[in-house]
Amino acid sequence: MTRRSGASQSDSGDAEVVLYTDGACSGNPGPGGWAFVLEHRASGKTLEDSGSERQTTNNRMELQAVIQGLSRLTRRARVHVVTDSSYVQQGATDWIHKWKARGWKKRTSGKGPVKNQDLWQQLDRIRNQHEVSFERVRGHAGHPMNERCDELAVAAYQHLKGSRW
């Protein structure tokens, strides 16, 4: 990592770890898969993992990918999450603060609990152990790591369904 003179590690602009994530679902709800690729830029090492659920939604799988990736970190790190999900990116950077302030309700007028509240709360707990930033990229637009995560997530639910591509 290159540091600028007088710059702290957090403002150097270089993430220690990049977490690429994706979720996929066959039907919504239906069988779904999540996947991540963790990349330690300084060493060039990567870690891939994926999993599936029999009955889920695409948004749950998108969240699960981030949660699973962050939970693989064994010590505090600066993590740059790259996702194609505006739901995850906006939820993690904007909406979550409002939901917490309202006691995990959608609106102050009592419109009910936040969807996927269990996963949002889990993500909130685990991301507080790290310094996390989020970036949204266009899905299926040729981003190599996003395409890899999509491939892994689809393969995870296809395996669950008993067929392969």
mmCIF file of C-alpha atoms in Angstrom:
data_model
loop_
_atom_site.group_PDB
_atom_site.id
_atom_site.type_symbol
_atom_site.label_atom_id
_atom_site.label_comp_id
_atom_site.label_asym_id
_atom_site.label_seq_id
_atom_site.Cartn_x
_atom_site.Cartn_y
_atom_site.Cartn_z
ATOM 1 C CA MET A 1 0.000 0.000 0.000
ATOM 2 C CA THR A 2 1.257 3.435 -0.849
ATOM 3 C CA ARG A 3 0.790 6.081 1.804
ATOM 4 C CA ARG A 4 0.901 9.801 1.207
ATOM 5 C CA SER A 5 2.975 11.825 3.581
ATOM 6 C CA GLY A 6 0.847 12.928 6.502
ATOM 7 C CA ALA A 7 -2.113 10.796 5.442
ATOM 8 C CA SER A 8 -3.675 8.251 7.731
ATOM 9 C CA GLN A 9 -4.436 4.764 6.466
ATOM 10 C CA SER A 10 -8.150 5.547 6.341
ATOM 11 C CA ASP A 11 -7.827 8.544 4.068
ATOM 12 C CA SER A 12 -5.167 7.126 1.753
ATOM 13 C CA GLY A 13 -7.836 6.015 -0.713
ATOM 14 C CA ASP A 14 -6.591 2.413 -0.813
ATOM 15 C CA ALA A 15 -8.874 -0.229 0.665
ATOM 16 C CA GLU A 16 -7.057 -3.014 2.484
ATOM 17 C CA VAL A 17 -9.710 -5.498 1.361
ATOM 18 C CA VAL A 18 -12.181 -5.381 -1.505
ATOM 19 C CA LEU A 19 -15.320 -7.481 -1.089
ATOM 20 C CA TYR A 20 -17.163 -8.237 -4.326
ATOM 21 C CA THR A 21 -20.655 -9.646 -3.769
ATOM 22 C CA ASP A 22 -23.726 -10.841 -5.607
ATOM 23 C CA GLY A 23 -26.964 -12.669 -4.993
ATOM 24 C CA ALA A 24 -29.194 -14.518 -7.424
ATOM 25 C CA CYS A 25 -32.618 -16.090 -7.274
ATOM 26 C CA SER A 26 -34.615 -18.410 -9.533
ATOM 27 C CA GLY A 27 -38.043 -16.938 -8.989
ATOM 28 C CA ASN A 28 -38.536 -14.295 -6.349
ATOM 29 C CA PRO A 29 -39.111 -15.976 -3.981
ATOM 30 C CA GLY A 30 -37.515 -19.232 -4.955
ATOM 31 C CA PRO A 31 -34.183 -21.031 -4.709
ATOM 32 C CA GLY A 32 -31.379 -18.531 -4.350
ATOM 33 C CA GLY A 33 -27.635 -18.243 -4.103
ATOM 34 C CA TRP A 34 -25.131 -15.786 -2.719
ATOM 35 C CA ALA A 35 -21.433 -15.395 -3.469
ATOM 36 C CA PHE A 36 -18.461 -13.248 -2.644
ATOM 37 C CA VAL A 37 -14.854 -12.773 -3.630
ATOM 38 C CA LEU A 38 -12.618 -11.207 -0.993
ATOM 39 C CA GLU A 39 -9.480 -9.643 -2.413
ATOM 40 C CA HIS A 40 -6.523 -8.526 -0.321
ATOM 41 C CA ARG A 41 -4.957 -6.027 -2.677
ATOM 42 C CA ALA A 42 -1.544 -5.827 -1.003
ATOM 43 C CA SER A 43 -0.868 -9.568 -1.203
ATOM 44 C CA GLY A 44 -3.016 -10.378 -4.227
ATOM 45 C CA LYS A 45 -4.696 -13.194 -2.309
ATOM 46 C CA THR A 46 -8.376 -13.909 -2.929
ATOM 47 C CA LEU A 47 -11.012 -16.003 -1.221
ATOM 48 C CA GLU A 48 -14.244 -17.101 -2.888
ATOM 49 C CA ASP A 49 -17.289 -18.637 -1.267
ATOM 50 C CA SER A 50 -20.931 -19.188 -2.081
ATOM 51 C CA GLY A 51 -24.033 -20.775 -0.649
ATOM 52 C CA SER A 52 -27.709 -21.251 -1.275
ATOM 53 C CA GLU A 53 -31.146 -21.342 0.305
ATOM 54 C CA ARG A 54 -34.184 -23.287 -0.853
ATOM 55 C CA GLN A 55 -36.779 -20.507 -0.480
ATOM 56 C CA THR A 56 -35.566 -16.927 -0.447
ATOM 57 C CA THR A 57 -35.532 -13.634 -2.343
ATOM 58 C CA ASN A 58 -32.912 -11.885 -4.419
ATOM 59 C CA ASN A 59 -32.569 -9.069 -1.855
ATOM 60 C CA ARG A 60 -31.924 -11.575 0.934
ATOM 61 C CA MET A 61 -29.221 -13.236 -1.143
ATOM 62 C CA GLU A 62 -27.602 -9.878 -1.934
ATOM 63 C CA LEU A 63 -27.470 -9.100 1.793
ATOM 64 C CA GLN A 64 -26.279 -12.584 2.696
ATOM 65 C CA ALA A 65 -23.329 -12.247 0.300
ATOM 66 C CA VAL A 66 -22.101 -9.124 2.119
ATOM 67 C CA ILE A 67 -22.683 -10.635 5.568
ATOM 68 C CA GLN A 68 -20.865 -13.855 4.680
ATOM 69 C CA GLY A 69 -17.919 -11.978 3.178
ATOM 70 C CA LEU A 70 -17.518 -9.643 6.148
ATOM 71 C CA SER A 71 -17.790 -12.545 8.581
ATOM 72 C CA ARG A 72 -14.772 -14.223 7.011
ATOM 73 C CA LEU A 73 -12.496 -11.391 8.157
ATOM 74 C CA THR A 74 -10.508 -12.370 11.219
ATOM 75 C CA ARG A 75 -9.426 -8.876 12.282
ATOM 76 C CA ARG A 76 -10.529 -5.275 11.891
ATOM 77 C CA ALA A 77 -10.026 -4.066 8.335
ATOM 78 C CA ARG A 78 -10.915 -1.347 5.872
ATOM 79 C CA VAL A 79 -13.324 -3.015 3.480
ATOM 80 C CA HIS A 80 -14.592 -1.663 0.190
ATOM 81 C CA VAL A 81 -17.772 -3.547 -0.750
ATOM 82 C CA VAL A 82 -18.582 -3.687 -4.459
ATOM 83 C CA THR A 83 -22.164 -4.713 -5.213
ATOM 84 C CA ASP A 84 -24.577 -4.480 -8.124
ATOM 85 C CA SER A 85 -27.480 -4.101 -5.707
ATOM 86 C CA SER A 86 -28.807 -0.591 -5.183
ATOM 87 C CA TYR A 87 -30.897 -2.128 -2.357
ATOM 88 C CA VAL A 88 -27.713 -3.108 -0.490
ATOM 89 C CA GLN A 89 -25.756 0.034 -1.353
ATOM 90 C CA GLN A 90 -28.537 2.504 -0.468
ATOM 91 C CA GLY A 91 -29.710 0.461 2.489
ATOM 92 C CA ALA A 92 -26.243 0.247 4.018
ATOM 93 C CA THR A 93 -25.277 3.869 3.441
ATOM 94 C CA ASP A 94 -28.550 5.755 3.903
ATOM 95 C CA TRP A 95 -31.696 3.873 4.860
ATOM 96 C CA ILE A 96 -30.217 1.872 7.755
ATOM 97 C CA HIS A 97 -29.619 5.024 9.808
ATOM 98 C CA LYS A 98 -33.274 6.051 9.424
ATOM 99 C CA TRP A 99 -34.546 2.534 10.196
ATOM 100 C CA LYS A 100 -32.481 2.364 13.381
ATOM 101 C CA ALA A 101 -33.696 5.801 14.487
ATOM 102 C CA ARG A 102 -37.315 4.649 13.990
ATOM 103 C CA GLY A 103 -36.853 1.364 15.833
ATOM 104 C CA TRP A 104 -36.551 -0.661 12.609
ATOM 105 C CA LYS A 105 -39.872 0.604 11.245
ATOM 106 C CA LYS A 106 -40.271 1.645 7.609
ATOM 107 C CA ARG A 107 -41.798 4.997 8.466
ATOM 108 C CA THR A 108 -42.705 6.899 11.569
ATOM 109 C CA SER A 109 -46.399 6.441 10.734
ATOM 110 C CA GLY A 110 -46.099 2.777 11.704
ATOM 111 C CA LYS A 111 -46.007 1.186 8.264
ATOM 112 C CA GLY A 112 -44.576 -2.019 9.693
ATOM 113 C CA PRO A 113 -41.143 -3.504 10.202
ATOM 114 C CA VAL A 114 -38.312 -3.166 7.713
ATOM 115 C CA LYS A 115 -38.165 -6.063 5.260
ATOM 116 C CA ASN A 116 -35.231 -8.385 5.891
ATOM 117 C CA GLN A 117 -34.725 -6.749 9.281
ATOM 118 C CA ASP A 118 -32.886 -9.816 10.614
ATOM 119 C CA LEU A 119 -30.233 -9.534 7.901
ATOM 120 C CA TRP A 120 -29.985 -5.739 8.101
ATOM 121 C CA GLN A 121 -29.374 -5.988 11.856
ATOM 122 C CA GLN A 122 -26.771 -8.701 11.304
ATOM 123 C CA LEU A 123 -25.050 -6.591 8.645
ATOM 124 C CA ASP A 124 -25.133 -3.560 10.948
ATOM 125 C CA ARG A 125 -23.476 -5.512 13.782
ATOM 126 C CA ILE A 126 -20.732 -7.018 11.647
ATOM 127 C CA ARG A 127 -19.910 -3.916 9.651
ATOM 128 C CA ASN A 128 -19.374 -1.969 12.880
ATOM 129 C CA GLN A 129 -16.374 -4.240 13.473
ATOM 130 C CA HIS A 130 -14.726 -2.771 10.356
ATOM 131 C CA GLU A 131 -14.407 0.439 8.374
ATOM 132 C CA VAL A 132 -16.742 -0.281 5.467
ATOM 133 C CA SER A 133 -17.555 1.647 2.301
ATOM 134 C CA PHE A 134 -19.959 0.630 -0.459
ATOM 135 C CA GLU A 135 -19.835 1.046 -4.222
ATOM 136 C CA ARG A 136 -22.532 0.065 -6.690
ATOM 137 C CA VAL A 137 -21.595 -1.216 -10.134
ATOM 138 C CA ARG A 138 -23.937 -2.115 -12.981
ATOM 139 C CA GLY A 139 -24.790 -5.790 -12.960
ATOM 140 C CA HIS A 140 -24.204 -7.893 -16.070
ATOM 141 C CA ALA A 141 -22.145 -5.090 -17.576
ATOM 142 C CA GLY A 142 -18.819 -6.897 -17.907
ATOM 143 C CA HIS A 143 -17.263 -6.081 -14.513
ATOM 144 C CA PRO A 144 -15.046 -9.189 -14.125
ATOM 145 C CA MET A 145 -15.446 -9.665 -10.367
ATOM 146 C CA ASN A 146 -19.181 -8.933 -10.427
ATOM 147 C CA GLU A 147 -19.553 -11.474 -13.227
ATOM 148 C CA ARG A 148 -17.565 -14.020 -11.194
ATOM 149 C CA CYS A 149 -19.792 -13.508 -8.155
ATOM 150 C CA ASP A 150 -22.896 -13.851 -10.316
ATOM 151 C CA GLU A 151 -21.524 -17.088 -11.784
ATOM 152 C CA LEU A 152 -20.852 -18.482 -8.300
ATOM 153 C CA ALA A 153 -24.260 -17.422 -6.930
ATOM 154 C CA VAL A 154 -26.162 -18.938 -9.868
ATOM 155 C CA ALA A 155 -24.113 -22.147 -9.630
ATOM 156 C CA ALA A 156 -24.949 -22.349 -5.910
ATOM 157 C CA TYR A 157 -28.701 -22.328 -6.455
ATOM 158 C CA GLN A 158 -28.452 -24.476 -9.585
ATOM 159 C CA HIS A 159 -26.602 -27.078 -7.529
ATOM 160 C CA LEU A 160 -29.359 -26.868 -4.939
ATOM 161 C CA LYS A 161 -31.942 -27.489 -7.645
ATOM 162 C CA GLY A 162 -29.966 -30.529 -8.821
ATOM 163 C CA SER A 163 -28.948 -29.154 -12.204
ATOM 164 C CA ARG A 164 -25.858 -27.428 -13.513
ATOM 165 C CA TRP A 165 -25.182 -24.978 -16.297
#
